[in-house]
Coordinates of C-alpha atoms in Angstrom, one line a residue:
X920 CA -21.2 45.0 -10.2
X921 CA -17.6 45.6 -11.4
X922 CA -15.8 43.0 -8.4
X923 CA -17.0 39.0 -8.2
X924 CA -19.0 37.9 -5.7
X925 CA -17.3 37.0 -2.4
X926 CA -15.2 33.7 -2.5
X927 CA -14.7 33.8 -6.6
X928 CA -11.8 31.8 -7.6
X929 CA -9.3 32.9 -9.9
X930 CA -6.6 30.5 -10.8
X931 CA -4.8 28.5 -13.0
X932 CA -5.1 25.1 -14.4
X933 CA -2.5 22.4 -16.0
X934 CA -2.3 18.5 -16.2
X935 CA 0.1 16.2 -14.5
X936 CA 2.1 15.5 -18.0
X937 CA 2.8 19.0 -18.8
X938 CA 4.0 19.7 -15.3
X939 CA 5.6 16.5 -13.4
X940 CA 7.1 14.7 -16.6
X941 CA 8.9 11.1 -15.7
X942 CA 10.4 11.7 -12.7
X943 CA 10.0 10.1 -9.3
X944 CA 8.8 6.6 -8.9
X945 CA 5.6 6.0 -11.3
X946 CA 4.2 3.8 -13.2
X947 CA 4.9 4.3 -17.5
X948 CA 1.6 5.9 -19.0
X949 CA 0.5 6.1 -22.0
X950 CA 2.7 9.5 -22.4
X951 CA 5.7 7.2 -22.2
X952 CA 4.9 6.0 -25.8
X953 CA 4.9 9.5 -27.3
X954 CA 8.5 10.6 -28.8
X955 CA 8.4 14.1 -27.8
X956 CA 11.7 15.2 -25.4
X957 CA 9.4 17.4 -24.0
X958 CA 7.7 14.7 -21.4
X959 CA 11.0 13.8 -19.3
X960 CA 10.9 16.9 -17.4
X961 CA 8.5 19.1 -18.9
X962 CA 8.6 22.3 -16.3
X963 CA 10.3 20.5 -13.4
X964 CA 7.6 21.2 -11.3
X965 CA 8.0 17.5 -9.6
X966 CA 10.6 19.5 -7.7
X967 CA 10.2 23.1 -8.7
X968 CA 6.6 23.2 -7.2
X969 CA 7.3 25.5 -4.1
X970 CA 8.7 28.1 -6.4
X971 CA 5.8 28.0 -8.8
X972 CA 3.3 28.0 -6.0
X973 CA 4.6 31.3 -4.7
X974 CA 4.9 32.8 -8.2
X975 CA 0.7 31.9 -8.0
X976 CA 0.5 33.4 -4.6
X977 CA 1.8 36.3 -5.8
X978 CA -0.1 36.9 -9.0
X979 CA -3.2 36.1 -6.7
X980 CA -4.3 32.6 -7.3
X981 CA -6.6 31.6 -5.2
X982 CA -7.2 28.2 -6.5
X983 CA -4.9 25.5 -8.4
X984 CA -6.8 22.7 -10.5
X985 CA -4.0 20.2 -10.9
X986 CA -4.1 16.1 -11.9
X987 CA -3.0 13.4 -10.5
X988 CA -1.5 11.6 -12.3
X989 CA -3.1 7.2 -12.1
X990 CA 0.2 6.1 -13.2
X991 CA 1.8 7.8 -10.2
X992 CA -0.5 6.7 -7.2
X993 CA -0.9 3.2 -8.9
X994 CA 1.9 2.5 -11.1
X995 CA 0.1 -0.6 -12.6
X996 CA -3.3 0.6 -12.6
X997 CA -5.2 -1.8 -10.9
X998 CA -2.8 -3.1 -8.1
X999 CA -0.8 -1.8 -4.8
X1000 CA -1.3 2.1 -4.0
X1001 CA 2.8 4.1 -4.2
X1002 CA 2.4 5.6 -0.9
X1003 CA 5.6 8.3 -2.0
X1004 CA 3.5 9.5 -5.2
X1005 CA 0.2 9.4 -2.6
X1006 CA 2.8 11.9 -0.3
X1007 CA 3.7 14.2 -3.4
X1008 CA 0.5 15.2 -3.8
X1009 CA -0.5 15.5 -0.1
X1010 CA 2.9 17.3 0.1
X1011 CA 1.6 19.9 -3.0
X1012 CA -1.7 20.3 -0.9
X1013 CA -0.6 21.6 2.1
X1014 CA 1.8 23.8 0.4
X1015 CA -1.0 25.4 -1.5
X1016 CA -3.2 25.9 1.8
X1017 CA -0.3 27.0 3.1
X1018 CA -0.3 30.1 0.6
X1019 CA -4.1 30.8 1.0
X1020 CA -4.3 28.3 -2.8
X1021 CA -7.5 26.3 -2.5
X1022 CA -6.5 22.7 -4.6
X1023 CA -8.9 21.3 -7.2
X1024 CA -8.1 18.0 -8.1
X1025 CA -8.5 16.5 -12.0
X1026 CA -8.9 12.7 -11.5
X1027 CA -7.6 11.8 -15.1
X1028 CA -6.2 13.8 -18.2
X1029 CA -5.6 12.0 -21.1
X1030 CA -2.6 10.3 -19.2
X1031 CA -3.6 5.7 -18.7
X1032 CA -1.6 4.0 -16.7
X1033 CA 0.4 2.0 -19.0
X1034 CA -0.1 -1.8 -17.8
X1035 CA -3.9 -0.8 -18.2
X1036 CA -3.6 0.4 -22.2
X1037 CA -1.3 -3.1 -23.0
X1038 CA -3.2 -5.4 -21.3
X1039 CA -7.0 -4.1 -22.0
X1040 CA -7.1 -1.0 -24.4
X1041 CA -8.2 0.7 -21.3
X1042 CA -11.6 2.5 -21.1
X1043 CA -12.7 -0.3 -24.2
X1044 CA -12.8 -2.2 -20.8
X1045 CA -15.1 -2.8 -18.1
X1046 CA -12.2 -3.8 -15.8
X1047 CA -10.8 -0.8 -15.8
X1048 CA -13.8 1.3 -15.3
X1049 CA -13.4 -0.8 -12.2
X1050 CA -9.7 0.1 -11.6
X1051 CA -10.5 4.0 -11.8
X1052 CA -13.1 3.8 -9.7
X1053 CA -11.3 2.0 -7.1
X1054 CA -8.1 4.2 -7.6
X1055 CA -10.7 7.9 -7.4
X1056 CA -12.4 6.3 -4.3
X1057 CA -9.1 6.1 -2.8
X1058 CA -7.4 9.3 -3.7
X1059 CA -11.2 11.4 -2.5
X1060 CA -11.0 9.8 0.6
X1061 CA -7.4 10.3 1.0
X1062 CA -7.8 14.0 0.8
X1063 CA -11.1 14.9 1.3
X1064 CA -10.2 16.6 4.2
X1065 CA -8.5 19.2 2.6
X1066 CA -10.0 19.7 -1.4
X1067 CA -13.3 20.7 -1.5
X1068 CA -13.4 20.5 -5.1
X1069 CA -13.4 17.5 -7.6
X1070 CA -13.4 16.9 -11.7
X1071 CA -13.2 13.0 -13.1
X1072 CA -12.2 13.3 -16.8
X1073 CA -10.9 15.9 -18.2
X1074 CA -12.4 17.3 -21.4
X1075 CA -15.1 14.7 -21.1
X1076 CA -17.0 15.4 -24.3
X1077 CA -13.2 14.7 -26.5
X1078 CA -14.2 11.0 -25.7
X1079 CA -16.8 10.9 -27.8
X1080 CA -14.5 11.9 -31.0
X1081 CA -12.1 10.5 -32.8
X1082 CA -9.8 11.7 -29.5
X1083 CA -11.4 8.9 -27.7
X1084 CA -8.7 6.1 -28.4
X1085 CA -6.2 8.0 -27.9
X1086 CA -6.7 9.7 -25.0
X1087 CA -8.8 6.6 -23.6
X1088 CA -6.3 4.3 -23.8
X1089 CA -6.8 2.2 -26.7
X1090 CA -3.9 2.0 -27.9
X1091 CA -4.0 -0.6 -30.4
X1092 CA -7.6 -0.9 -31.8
X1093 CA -9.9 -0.6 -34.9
X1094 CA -11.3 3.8 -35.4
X1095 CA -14.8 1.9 -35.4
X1096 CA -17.9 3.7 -34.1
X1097 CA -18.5 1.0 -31.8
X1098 CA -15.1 1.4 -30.0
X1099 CA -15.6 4.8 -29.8
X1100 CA -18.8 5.1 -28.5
X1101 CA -18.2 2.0 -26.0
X1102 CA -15.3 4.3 -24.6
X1103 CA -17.5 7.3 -24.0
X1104 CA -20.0 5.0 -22.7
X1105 CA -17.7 3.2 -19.7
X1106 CA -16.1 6.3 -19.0
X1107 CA -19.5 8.5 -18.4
X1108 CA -20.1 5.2 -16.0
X1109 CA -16.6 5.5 -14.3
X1110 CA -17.6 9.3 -13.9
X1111 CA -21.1 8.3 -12.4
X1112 CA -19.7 5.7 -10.1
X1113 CA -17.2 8.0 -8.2
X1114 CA -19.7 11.1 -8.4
X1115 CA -22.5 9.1 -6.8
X1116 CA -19.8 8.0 -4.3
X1117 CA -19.0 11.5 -3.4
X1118 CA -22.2 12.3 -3.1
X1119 CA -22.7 9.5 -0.3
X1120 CA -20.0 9.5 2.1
X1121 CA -18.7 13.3 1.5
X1122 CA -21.3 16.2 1.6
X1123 CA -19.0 18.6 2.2
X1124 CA -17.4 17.8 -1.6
X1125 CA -18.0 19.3 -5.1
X1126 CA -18.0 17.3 -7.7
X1127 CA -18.7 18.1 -11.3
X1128 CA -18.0 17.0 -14.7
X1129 CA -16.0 19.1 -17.3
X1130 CA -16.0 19.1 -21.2
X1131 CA -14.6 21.1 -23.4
X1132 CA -17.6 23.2 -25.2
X1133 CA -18.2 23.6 -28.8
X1134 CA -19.3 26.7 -29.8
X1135 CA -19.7 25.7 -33.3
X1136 CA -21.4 27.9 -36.0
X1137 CA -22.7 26.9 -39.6
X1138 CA -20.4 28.7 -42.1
X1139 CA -23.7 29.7 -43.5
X1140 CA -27.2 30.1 -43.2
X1141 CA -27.9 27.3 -45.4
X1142 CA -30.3 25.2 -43.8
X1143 CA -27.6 22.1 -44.0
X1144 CA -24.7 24.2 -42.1
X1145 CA -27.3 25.2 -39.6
X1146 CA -28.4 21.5 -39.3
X1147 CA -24.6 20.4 -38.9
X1148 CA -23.6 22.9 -35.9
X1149 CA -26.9 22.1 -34.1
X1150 CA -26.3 18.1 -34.4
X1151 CA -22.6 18.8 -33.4
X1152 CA -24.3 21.0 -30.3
X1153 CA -26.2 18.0 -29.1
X1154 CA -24.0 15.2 -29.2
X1155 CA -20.7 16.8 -28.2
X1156 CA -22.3 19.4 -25.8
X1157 CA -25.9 18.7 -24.8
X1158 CA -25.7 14.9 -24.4
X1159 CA -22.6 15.0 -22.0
X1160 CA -24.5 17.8 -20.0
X1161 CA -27.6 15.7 -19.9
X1162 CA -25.9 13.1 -19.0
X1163 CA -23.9 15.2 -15.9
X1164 CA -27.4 16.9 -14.7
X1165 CA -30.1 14.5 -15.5
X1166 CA -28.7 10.8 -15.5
X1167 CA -29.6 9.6 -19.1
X1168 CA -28.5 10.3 -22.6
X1169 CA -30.5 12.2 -25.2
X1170 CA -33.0 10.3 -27.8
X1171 CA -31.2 11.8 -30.6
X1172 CA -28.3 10.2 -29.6
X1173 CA -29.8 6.7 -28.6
X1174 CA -31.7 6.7 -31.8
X1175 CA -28.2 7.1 -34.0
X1176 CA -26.7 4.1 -31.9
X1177 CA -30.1 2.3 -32.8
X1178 CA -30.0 3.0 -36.4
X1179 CA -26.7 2.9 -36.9
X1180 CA -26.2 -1.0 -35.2
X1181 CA -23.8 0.5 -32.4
X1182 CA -23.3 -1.4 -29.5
X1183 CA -22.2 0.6 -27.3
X1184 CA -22.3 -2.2 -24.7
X1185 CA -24.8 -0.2 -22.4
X1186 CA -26.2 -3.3 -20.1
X1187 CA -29.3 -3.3 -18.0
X1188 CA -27.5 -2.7 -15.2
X1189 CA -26.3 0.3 -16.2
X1190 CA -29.1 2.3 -15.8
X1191 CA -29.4 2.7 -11.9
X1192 CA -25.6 3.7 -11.7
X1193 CA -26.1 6.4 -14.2
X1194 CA -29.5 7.8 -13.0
X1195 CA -28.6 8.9 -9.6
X1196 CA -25.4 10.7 -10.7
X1197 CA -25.7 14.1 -10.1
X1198 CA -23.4 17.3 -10.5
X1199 CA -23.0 19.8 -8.2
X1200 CA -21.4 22.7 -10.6
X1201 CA -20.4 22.2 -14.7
X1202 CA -16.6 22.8 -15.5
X1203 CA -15.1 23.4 -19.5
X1204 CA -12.6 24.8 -20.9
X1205 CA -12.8 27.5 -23.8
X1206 CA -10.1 28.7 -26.0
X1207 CA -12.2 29.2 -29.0
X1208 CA -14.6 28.5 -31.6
X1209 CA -15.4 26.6 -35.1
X1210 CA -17.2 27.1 -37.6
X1211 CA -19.1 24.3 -40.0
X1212 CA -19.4 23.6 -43.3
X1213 CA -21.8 21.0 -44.2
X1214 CA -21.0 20.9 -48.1
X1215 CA -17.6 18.5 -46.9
X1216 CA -19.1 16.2 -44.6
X1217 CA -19.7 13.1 -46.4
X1218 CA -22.8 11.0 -46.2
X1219 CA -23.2 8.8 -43.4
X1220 CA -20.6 10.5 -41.1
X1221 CA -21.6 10.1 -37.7
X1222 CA -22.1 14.1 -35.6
X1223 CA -18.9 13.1 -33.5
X1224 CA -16.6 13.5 -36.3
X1225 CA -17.8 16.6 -37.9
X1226 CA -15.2 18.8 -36.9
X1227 CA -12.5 16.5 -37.9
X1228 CA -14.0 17.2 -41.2
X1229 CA -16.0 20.0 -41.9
X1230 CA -14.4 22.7 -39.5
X1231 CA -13.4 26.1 -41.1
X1232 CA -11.4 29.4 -40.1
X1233 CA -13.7 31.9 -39.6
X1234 CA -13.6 35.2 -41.4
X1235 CA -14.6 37.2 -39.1
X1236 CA -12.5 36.1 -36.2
X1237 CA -8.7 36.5 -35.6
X1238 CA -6.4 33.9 -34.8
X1239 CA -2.9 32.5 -33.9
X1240 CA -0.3 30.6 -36.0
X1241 CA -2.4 27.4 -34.7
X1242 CA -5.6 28.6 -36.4
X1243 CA -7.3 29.0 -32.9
X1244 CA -9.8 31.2 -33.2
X1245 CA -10.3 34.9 -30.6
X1246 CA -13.6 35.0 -29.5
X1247 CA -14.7 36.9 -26.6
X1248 CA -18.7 36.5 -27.4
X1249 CA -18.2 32.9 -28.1
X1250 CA -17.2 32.2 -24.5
X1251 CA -20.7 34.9 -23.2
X1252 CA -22.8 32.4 -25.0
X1253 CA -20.8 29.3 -23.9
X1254 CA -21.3 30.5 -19.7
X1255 CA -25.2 31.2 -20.5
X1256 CA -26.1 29.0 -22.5
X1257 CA -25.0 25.9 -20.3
X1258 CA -26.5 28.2 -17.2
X1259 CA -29.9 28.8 -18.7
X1260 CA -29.9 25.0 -19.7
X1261 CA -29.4 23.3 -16.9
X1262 CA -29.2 25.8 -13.8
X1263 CA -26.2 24.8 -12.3
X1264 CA -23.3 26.8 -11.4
X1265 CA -20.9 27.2 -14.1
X1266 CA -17.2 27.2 -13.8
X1267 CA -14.5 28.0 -17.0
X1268 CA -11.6 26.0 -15.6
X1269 CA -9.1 26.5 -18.6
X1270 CA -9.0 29.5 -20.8
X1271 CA -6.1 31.1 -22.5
X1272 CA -4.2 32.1 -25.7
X1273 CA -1.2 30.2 -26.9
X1274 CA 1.8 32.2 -28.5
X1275 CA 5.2 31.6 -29.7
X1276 CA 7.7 33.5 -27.6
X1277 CA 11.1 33.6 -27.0
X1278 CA 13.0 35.4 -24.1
X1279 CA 16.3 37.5 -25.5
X1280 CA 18.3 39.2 -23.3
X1281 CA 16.6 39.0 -20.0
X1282 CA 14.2 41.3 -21.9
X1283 CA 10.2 41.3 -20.1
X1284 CA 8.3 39.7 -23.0
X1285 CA 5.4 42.0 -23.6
X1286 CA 2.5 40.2 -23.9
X1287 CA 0.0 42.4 -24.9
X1288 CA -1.8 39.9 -27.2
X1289 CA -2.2 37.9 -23.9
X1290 CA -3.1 40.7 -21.4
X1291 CA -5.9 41.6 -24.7
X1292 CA -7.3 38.0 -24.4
X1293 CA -7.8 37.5 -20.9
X1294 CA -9.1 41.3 -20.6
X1295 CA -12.0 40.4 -23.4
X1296 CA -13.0 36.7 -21.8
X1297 CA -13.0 38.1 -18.2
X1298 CA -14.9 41.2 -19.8
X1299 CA -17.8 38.6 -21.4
X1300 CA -18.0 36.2 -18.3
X1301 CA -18.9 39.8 -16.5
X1302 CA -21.6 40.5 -19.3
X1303 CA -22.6 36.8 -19.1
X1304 CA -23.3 37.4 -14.7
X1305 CA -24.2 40.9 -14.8
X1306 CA -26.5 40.9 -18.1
X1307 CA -27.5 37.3 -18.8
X1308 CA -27.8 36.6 -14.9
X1309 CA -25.1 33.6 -14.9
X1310 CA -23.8 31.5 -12.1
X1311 CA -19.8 31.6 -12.4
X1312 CA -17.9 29.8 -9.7
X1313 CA -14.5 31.2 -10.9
X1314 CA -12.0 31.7 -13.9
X1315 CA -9.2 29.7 -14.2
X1316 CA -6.6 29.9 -16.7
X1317 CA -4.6 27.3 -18.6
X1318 CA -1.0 27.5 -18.0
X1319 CA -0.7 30.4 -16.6
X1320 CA 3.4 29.3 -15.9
X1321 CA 5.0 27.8 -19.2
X1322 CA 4.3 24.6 -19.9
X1323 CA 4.3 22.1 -23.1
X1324 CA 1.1 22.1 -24.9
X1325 CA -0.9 19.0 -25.0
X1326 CA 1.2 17.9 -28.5
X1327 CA 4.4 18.5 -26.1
X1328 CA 5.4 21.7 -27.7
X1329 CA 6.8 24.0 -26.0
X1330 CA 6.8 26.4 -28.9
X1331 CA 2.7 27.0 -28.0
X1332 CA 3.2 29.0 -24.6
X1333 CA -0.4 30.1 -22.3
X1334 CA 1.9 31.6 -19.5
X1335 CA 2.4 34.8 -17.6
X1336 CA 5.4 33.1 -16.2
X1337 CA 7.9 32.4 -19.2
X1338 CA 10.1 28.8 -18.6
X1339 CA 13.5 29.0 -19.9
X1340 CA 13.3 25.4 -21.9
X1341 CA 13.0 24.7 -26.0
X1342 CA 11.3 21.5 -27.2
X1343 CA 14.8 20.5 -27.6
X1344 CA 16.8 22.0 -24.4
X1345 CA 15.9 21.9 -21.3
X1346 CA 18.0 24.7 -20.2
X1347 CA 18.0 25.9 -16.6
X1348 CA 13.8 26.5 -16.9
X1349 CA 14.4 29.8 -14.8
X1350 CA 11.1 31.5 -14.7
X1351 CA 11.2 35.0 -15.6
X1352 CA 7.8 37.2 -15.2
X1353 CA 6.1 38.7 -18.7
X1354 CA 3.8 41.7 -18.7
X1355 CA 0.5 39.6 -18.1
X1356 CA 1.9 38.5 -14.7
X1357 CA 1.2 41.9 -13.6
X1358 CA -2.3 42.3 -15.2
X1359 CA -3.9 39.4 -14.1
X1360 CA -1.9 40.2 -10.5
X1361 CA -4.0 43.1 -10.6
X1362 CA -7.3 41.5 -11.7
X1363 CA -7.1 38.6 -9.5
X1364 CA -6.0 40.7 -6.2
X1365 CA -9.0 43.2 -6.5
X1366 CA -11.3 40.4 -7.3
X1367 CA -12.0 41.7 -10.8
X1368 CA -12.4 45.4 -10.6
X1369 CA -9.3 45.8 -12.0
X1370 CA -9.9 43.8 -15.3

């Protein structure tokens, strides 16, 4: 087999932030309190959308995983629904249809509703596991007649790190393990809430979770280093995917909280919501991997905060000027070993290389380094179906049109499509193809063979 199966997606991915900005009526989120320029306008796709949707139809995207954005559909959080930011994205829906673009819709990237983060250091609170619920219900059954495809958090696994209060809203609270682990705890219940909703009143819907998966290896084979990258395995990959497939977390991780006094307020109650939660594929994201050194974790750290400590380059692996590691193999073993786990489809929803570029003299940047990268992943994902027997659902990439990186710089560019902006000018963001356009235009039109 050198093509995909019939109906593989090939797309790209990107967040709400990094796209939309500020503009149009919204609620502030979280974003609003970071002091990059970047955020205002980032791409200008709030009203550059129909351009960048043809340059997608073009390369041959066949399916766009996008976020809405909380803040925009409920600018408070918890209160009235903004019917015009409901019609943007209903507006972006049909236009993608409209070019043959099957939408995928994010539920929440790292972006809280402001009012929500002030008032109750969001996820840390039960009320607004309540709030997201009630603002996913609405927005699934608002289009459910047009996406088939669904993710609630993005990068699931980041809120069980030191990430988590910072991307879950807690904007003004203690680095304790019992805030962190309370965060990751409401928001695996938000997640099970909404897929269980799905699940009754929409069987035509796919719904899945999504982490971003840690290939980690020891930095030796001492026993310790080995020890380290398994324990990272199994509490920031296996206990999410346990979680996603088979409704419970795993003993190894409920006997830390027990020994370790956490409370991670997990009520009675909670039980039944989280137990009939299931997933109908698994989405991550892969850009590299890490490697562990067990020698500079200091006693008594918990397995969440490992790599914050203990993470080193690998040797054997380049890298760009970000120290992200190029590993091909990594992402093989990433698509089977989550397939031969738990047996579900699989689905790589972000993947891509970020490079510093600059555009001089309407001159085609010459991307090789990018064209390299996809070529190797979309090389191993075929090893990982054809050899390892793998179910892949598709192959998005990350930014595959300029856009800031999650820091809000500009300077780290994923695309094929170059966006005339700096971190500090916004410039006339004219989009102007580089050489990868044209690969992955061929890949994606031949459904692979071309790779």
């Amino acid at each position: 087999m050198t093509t995909m199966p019939t109906g593989f997606f090939w797309g790209n991915s990107t967040s709400s932030m990094q796209t939309e900005g500020f503009q149009g009526v919204r609620g502030k989120s979280t974003y609003d309190l970071k002091k990059e320029t970047t955020w205002e306008k980032t791409i200008d796709e709030y009203h550059r959308y129909p351009e960048d949707f043809d340059l997608m139809a073009e390369m041959g995207v066949n399916m766009y995983r996008f976020e809405i954005s909380w803040a925009r559909v409920v600018p408070d959080g918890d209160g009235e629904f903004n019917e015009a930011g409901i019609q943007f994205y209903s507006d972006m829906i049909d236009a993608l249809l409209a070019r043959g673009i099957q939408p995928m819709i994010a539920l929440y990237h790292f972006d809280m509703p402001l009012a929500l983060a002030e008032k109750y250091n969001g996820f840390l609170s039960r009320h607004v596991v309540d709030a997201y619920v009630r603002y996913a219900k609405e927005i699934i059954s608002r289009f459910a007649d047009r996406v088939t495809y669904w993710l609630t958090f993005n990068e699931h696994n980041l809120y069980f790190t030191n990430m988590a209060y910072d991307i879950g809203g807690a904007i003004d609270v203690e680095h304790s393990l019992d805030n962190l682990y309370q965060i990751f705890h409401h928001t695996m219940l938000a997640h099970a809430h909404v897929a269980n909703f799905v699940h009754e009143q929409f069987n035509q819907l796919k719904i899945g979770g999504m982490l971003a998966y840690q290939v980690t290896y020891p930095a030796t084979s001492k026993p310790t280093d080995v020890f380290a990258a398994r324990r990272v395995d199994t509490f920031l990959n296996d206990n999410l995917l346990t979680m996603f497939t088979a409704g419970h977390y795993l003993p190894e991780v409920l006997a830390f909280v027990a020994t370790h006094n956490i409370d991670m307020d997990y009520q009675p109650e909670d039980d039944a919501v989280l137990s009939e939660q299931t997933s109908d594929f698994i989405a991550f994201s892969y850009y590299r991997t890490d490697m562990l050194n067990a020698d500079k974790i200091p006693d008594g750290t918990a397995p969440n905060r490992y790599l914050d400590i203990a993470n080193e380059t690998n040797p054997y692996l380049t890298a760009n000027e970000w120290s992200w590691t190029i590993d091909p193999l990594g992402f093989r073993n990433a698509l089977t070993s989550i397939y031969s786990r738990y047996q579900l489809p699989v689905f790589p929803v972000e993947n891509g290389l970020g490079w510093r570029e600059e555009m001089t003299n309407d001159q085609m940047i010459q991307d090789d380094y990018r064209i390299q990268y996809h070529r190797d992943h979309i090389d191993a994902m075929k090893q990982a179906m054809i050899e390892d027997g793998t179910d892949v659902i598709g192959y998005l990439g990350w930014g595959l049109i300029d856009i800031p990186s999650s820091s809000g710089d500009m300077n780290k560019r994923y695309g094929a499509v170059y966006v005339n902006r700096t971190n500090e000018e916004e410039r006339d963001m004219r989009r102007s193809k580089k050489a990868s356009f044209d690969y992955l235009r061929d890949v994606f039109k031949s459904n692979g063979l071309n790779s």
